[in-house]
Amino acid sequence: MEKEKIKAFLSCSLLEKDKPFIEMIEKTLQENGIEPSGTVGRHTNYAEPISDSMKKEIKAADVFVLIATPRYFQTEKKSILAKRSKALSEMLHIESGMAVILNKPIIVFVKKGTNIGKFIPQVTQYFEIELKDDIKK
């Protein structure tokens, strides 16, 4: 009898340039009995407000998986030595907050060089990954 797969809401970028990293993580999840689903715009599309779709899909999942890739340049203004970094999309922060509110276990994979902000490290640990292709650049 085949083991029932764990359903994971996948929170990730929809940008073409992030696809190789995201697909590598998806493959790893599938090889370990975790079925990626729920990503609004990637796995699902409903004729309703995006926040309703996110809530519905996160609630239906067994686990929440965040794949963090750099999206925007952000500058921290706290000091004279303003630090500029590549941060992830605000939608990924929103989905992460929803997962916390719904008490979902959270797994996070971070592409090396991505500033994940201050919220995610407060709620879970994460894996930072560097692809071989990125090392050569």
PDB file of C-alpha atoms in Angstrom:
ATOM      1  CA  MET A   1       0.000   0.000   0.000  1.00  0.00           C
ATOM      2  CA  GLU A   2       1.413   3.371  -1.058  1.00  0.00           C
ATOM      3  CA  LYS A   3       2.002   5.979   1.637  1.00  0.00           C
ATOM      4  CA  GLU A   4      -0.233   9.047   1.380  1.00  0.00           C
ATOM      5  CA  LYS A   5       1.736  12.067   0.198  1.00  0.00           C
ATOM      6  CA  ILE A   6       2.070  15.158   2.330  1.00  0.00           C
ATOM      7  CA  LYS A   7       0.399  18.148   0.655  1.00  0.00           C
ATOM      8  CA  ALA A   8       2.554  21.282   0.741  1.00  0.00           C
ATOM      9  CA  PHE A   9       1.465  24.809  -0.090  1.00  0.00           C
ATOM     10  CA  LEU A  10       4.384  26.156  -2.088  1.00  0.00           C
ATOM     11  CA  SER A  11       5.077  29.869  -1.637  1.00  0.00           C
ATOM     12  CA  CYS A  12       7.459  30.990  -4.364  1.00  0.00           C
ATOM     13  CA  SER A  13       8.259  33.429  -7.148  1.00  0.00           C
ATOM     14  CA  LEU A  14       6.506  33.118 -10.494  1.00  0.00           C
ATOM     15  CA  LEU A  15       9.387  34.752 -12.368  1.00  0.00           C
ATOM     16  CA  GLU A  16      10.939  32.744 -15.212  1.00  0.00           C
ATOM     17  CA  LYS A  17      14.483  33.407 -13.923  1.00  0.00           C
ATOM     18  CA  ASP A  18      13.643  31.655 -10.616  1.00  0.00           C
ATOM     19  CA  LYS A  19      12.194  28.538 -12.269  1.00  0.00           C
ATOM     20  CA  PRO A  20      15.358  26.315 -12.177  1.00  0.00           C
ATOM     21  CA  PHE A  21      15.812  26.857  -8.424  1.00  0.00           C
ATOM     22  CA  ILE A  22      12.107  26.334  -7.683  1.00  0.00           C
ATOM     23  CA  GLU A  23      11.880  23.201  -9.846  1.00  0.00           C
ATOM     24  CA  MET A  24      14.943  21.735  -8.096  1.00  0.00           C
ATOM     25  CA  ILE A  25      13.266  22.226  -4.700  1.00  0.00           C
ATOM     26  CA  GLU A  26       9.951  20.809  -6.023  1.00  0.00           C
ATOM     27  CA  LYS A  27      11.746  17.698  -7.291  1.00  0.00           C
ATOM     28  CA  THR A  28      13.469  17.230  -3.921  1.00  0.00           C
ATOM     29  CA  LEU A  29      10.138  17.557  -2.112  1.00  0.00           C
ATOM     30  CA  GLN A  30       8.450  15.025  -4.426  1.00  0.00           C
ATOM     31  CA  GLU A  31      11.303  12.540  -3.960  1.00  0.00           C
ATOM     32  CA  ASN A  32      10.625  12.762  -0.228  1.00  0.00           C
ATOM     33  CA  GLY A  33       6.862  12.195  -0.362  1.00  0.00           C
ATOM     34  CA  ILE A  34       5.819  15.860  -0.316  1.00  0.00           C
ATOM     35  CA  GLU A  35       3.487  17.019  -3.083  1.00  0.00           C
ATOM     36  CA  PRO A  36       3.827  20.728  -3.963  1.00  0.00           C
ATOM     37  CA  SER A  37       0.483  22.438  -4.536  1.00  0.00           C
ATOM     38  CA  GLY A  38      -1.497  25.568  -3.887  1.00  0.00           C
ATOM     39  CA  THR A  39       0.818  28.190  -5.386  1.00  0.00           C
ATOM     40  CA  VAL A  40      -1.553  30.876  -6.609  1.00  0.00           C
ATOM     41  CA  GLY A  41      -0.772  31.512 -10.270  1.00  0.00           C
ATOM     42  CA  ARG A  42       1.316  28.337 -10.589  1.00  0.00           C
ATOM     43  CA  HIS A  43      -0.723  25.416  -9.206  1.00  0.00           C
ATOM     44  CA  THR A  44      -4.101  27.123  -8.805  1.00  0.00           C
ATOM     45  CA  ASN A  45      -6.084  29.983 -10.304  1.00  0.00           C
ATOM     46  CA  TYR A  46      -9.442  30.994  -8.876  1.00  0.00           C
ATOM     47  CA  ALA A  47     -11.837  33.719  -9.926  1.00  0.00           C
ATOM     48  CA  GLU A  48     -11.661  35.355  -6.488  1.00  0.00           C
ATOM     49  CA  PRO A  49      -9.409  37.777  -4.626  1.00  0.00           C
ATOM     50  CA  ILE A  50      -5.863  36.432  -4.372  1.00  0.00           C
ATOM     51  CA  SER A  51      -5.910  36.640  -0.558  1.00  0.00           C
ATOM     52  CA  ASP A  52      -8.954  34.320  -0.461  1.00  0.00           C
ATOM     53  CA  SER A  53      -7.155  31.822  -2.710  1.00  0.00           C
ATOM     54  CA  MET A  54      -4.039  31.939  -0.532  1.00  0.00           C
ATOM     55  CA  LYS A  55      -6.032  31.365   2.682  1.00  0.00           C
ATOM     56  CA  LYS A  56      -7.995  28.488   1.148  1.00  0.00           C
ATOM     57  CA  GLU A  57      -4.927  26.702  -0.213  1.00  0.00           C
ATOM     58  CA  ILE A  58      -2.719  27.227   2.868  1.00  0.00           C
ATOM     59  CA  LYS A  59      -5.519  25.958   5.106  1.00  0.00           C
ATOM     60  CA  ALA A  60      -5.934  22.806   2.939  1.00  0.00           C
ATOM     61  CA  ALA A  61      -2.194  22.003   3.024  1.00  0.00           C
ATOM     62  CA  ASP A  62      -0.414  19.796   5.564  1.00  0.00           C
ATOM     63  CA  VAL A  63       2.705  21.940   5.516  1.00  0.00           C
ATOM     64  CA  PHE A  64       3.851  25.327   4.202  1.00  0.00           C
ATOM     65  CA  VAL A  65       7.014  25.471   2.067  1.00  0.00           C
ATOM     66  CA  LEU A  66       8.617  28.815   1.266  1.00  0.00           C
ATOM     67  CA  ILE A  67      11.148  29.008  -1.563  1.00  0.00           C
ATOM     68  CA  ALA A  68      12.829  32.387  -1.147  1.00  0.00           C
ATOM     69  CA  THR A  69      14.544  33.958  -4.138  1.00  0.00           C
ATOM     70  CA  PRO A  70      15.736  37.567  -4.517  1.00  0.00           C
ATOM     71  CA  ARG A  71      13.110  39.899  -5.964  1.00  0.00           C
ATOM     72  CA  TYR A  72      13.728  43.529  -5.017  1.00  0.00           C
ATOM     73  CA  PHE A  73      16.653  45.655  -3.949  1.00  0.00           C
ATOM     74  CA  GLN A  74      16.055  46.990  -0.478  1.00  0.00           C
ATOM     75  CA  THR A  75      18.055  49.425   1.594  1.00  0.00           C
ATOM     76  CA  GLU A  76      18.113  49.445   5.368  1.00  0.00           C
ATOM     77  CA  LYS A  77      17.966  53.039   6.560  1.00  0.00           C
ATOM     78  CA  LYS A  78      18.831  52.474  10.220  1.00  0.00           C
ATOM     79  CA  SER A  79      22.454  53.530  10.018  1.00  0.00           C
ATOM     80  CA  ILE A  80      24.738  55.858   8.154  1.00  0.00           C
ATOM     81  CA  LEU A  81      26.182  52.782   6.450  1.00  0.00           C
ATOM     82  CA  ALA A  82      22.956  51.880   4.637  1.00  0.00           C
ATOM     83  CA  LYS A  83      23.081  48.240   3.600  1.00  0.00           C
ATOM     84  CA  ARG A  84      21.569  47.307   0.239  1.00  0.00           C
ATOM     85  CA  SER A  85      20.391  43.721  -0.330  1.00  0.00           C
ATOM     86  CA  LYS A  86      18.141  41.595  -2.522  1.00  0.00           C
ATOM     87  CA  ALA A  87      14.893  40.870  -0.695  1.00  0.00           C
ATOM     88  CA  LEU A  88      12.012  38.531  -1.431  1.00  0.00           C
ATOM     89  CA  SER A  89       8.548  39.484  -2.637  1.00  0.00           C
ATOM     90  CA  GLU A  90       6.120  40.932  -0.111  1.00  0.00           C
ATOM     91  CA  MET A  91       3.565  38.262  -1.173  1.00  0.00           C
ATOM     92  CA  LEU A  92       5.849  35.574   0.248  1.00  0.00           C
ATOM     93  CA  HIS A  93       5.898  37.419   3.582  1.00  0.00           C
ATOM     94  CA  ILE A  94       2.091  37.604   3.526  1.00  0.00           C
ATOM     95  CA  GLU A  95       1.718  33.891   2.776  1.00  0.00           C
ATOM     96  CA  SER A  96       4.238  33.074   5.532  1.00  0.00           C
ATOM     97  CA  GLY A  97       2.211  35.132   8.014  1.00  0.00           C
ATOM     98  CA  MET A  98      -0.962  33.280   6.998  1.00  0.00           C
ATOM     99  CA  ALA A  99       0.796  29.946   7.571  1.00  0.00           C
ATOM    100  CA  VAL A 100       1.843  31.045  11.057  1.00  0.00           C
ATOM    101  CA  ILE A 101      -1.708  32.140  11.909  1.00  0.00           C
ATOM    102  CA  LEU A 102      -3.044  28.789  10.655  1.00  0.00           C
ATOM    103  CA  ASN A 103      -0.419  26.901  12.742  1.00  0.00           C
ATOM    104  CA  LYS A 104       1.092  25.170   9.706  1.00  0.00           C
ATOM    105  CA  PRO A 105       4.553  23.618   9.956  1.00  0.00           C
ATOM    106  CA  ILE A 106       6.920  25.800   7.908  1.00  0.00           C
ATOM    107  CA  ILE A 107       9.884  24.664   5.799  1.00  0.00           C
ATOM    108  CA  VAL A 108      12.024  27.353   4.156  1.00  0.00           C
ATOM    109  CA  PHE A 109      14.588  27.073   1.352  1.00  0.00           C
ATOM    110  CA  VAL A 110      16.530  30.266   0.662  1.00  0.00           C
ATOM    111  CA  LYS A 111      18.557  30.911  -2.473  1.00  0.00           C
ATOM    112  CA  LYS A 112      21.955  32.183  -1.335  1.00  0.00           C
ATOM    113  CA  GLY A 113      22.079  35.977  -1.537  1.00  0.00           C
ATOM    114  CA  THR A 114      18.428  36.502  -0.606  1.00  0.00           C
ATOM    115  CA  ASN A 115      17.599  38.728   2.361  1.00  0.00           C
ATOM    116  CA  ILE A 116      14.609  37.003   3.978  1.00  0.00           C
ATOM    117  CA  GLY A 117      13.956  39.798   6.432  1.00  0.00           C
ATOM    118  CA  LYS A 118      13.356  39.533  10.165  1.00  0.00           C
ATOM    119  CA  PHE A 119      10.011  37.691  10.382  1.00  0.00           C
ATOM    120  CA  ILE A 120      10.874  34.267   8.947  1.00  0.00           C
ATOM    121  CA  PRO A 121      13.938  33.647  11.190  1.00  0.00           C
ATOM    122  CA  GLN A 122      11.657  34.375  14.183  1.00  0.00           C
ATOM    123  CA  VAL A 123       9.213  31.570  13.296  1.00  0.00           C
ATOM    124  CA  THR A 124      11.402  28.832  11.800  1.00  0.00           C
ATOM    125  CA  GLN A 125      14.863  27.743  10.772  1.00  0.00           C
ATOM    126  CA  TYR A 126      15.777  27.662   7.100  1.00  0.00           C
ATOM    127  CA  PHE A 127      18.091  26.043   4.552  1.00  0.00           C
ATOM    128  CA  GLU A 128      20.297  28.358   2.488  1.00  0.00           C
ATOM    129  CA  ILE A 129      21.130  26.826  -0.900  1.00  0.00           C
ATOM    130  CA  GLU A 130      23.579  27.808  -3.613  1.00  0.00           C
ATOM    131  CA  LEU A 131      23.211  26.264  -7.089  1.00  0.00           C
ATOM    132  CA  LYS A 132      26.356  25.132  -8.913  1.00  0.00           C
ATOM    133  CA  ASP A 133      25.493  27.458 -11.840  1.00  0.00           C
ATOM    134  CA  ASP A 134      25.339  30.408  -9.435  1.00  0.00           C
ATOM    135  CA  ILE A 135      28.749  29.573  -7.945  1.00  0.00           C
ATOM    136  CA  LYS A 136      30.418  29.935 -11.370  1.00  0.00           C
ATOM    137  CA  LYS A 137      29.030  33.469 -11.927  1.00  0.00           C
TER     138      LYS A 137
END
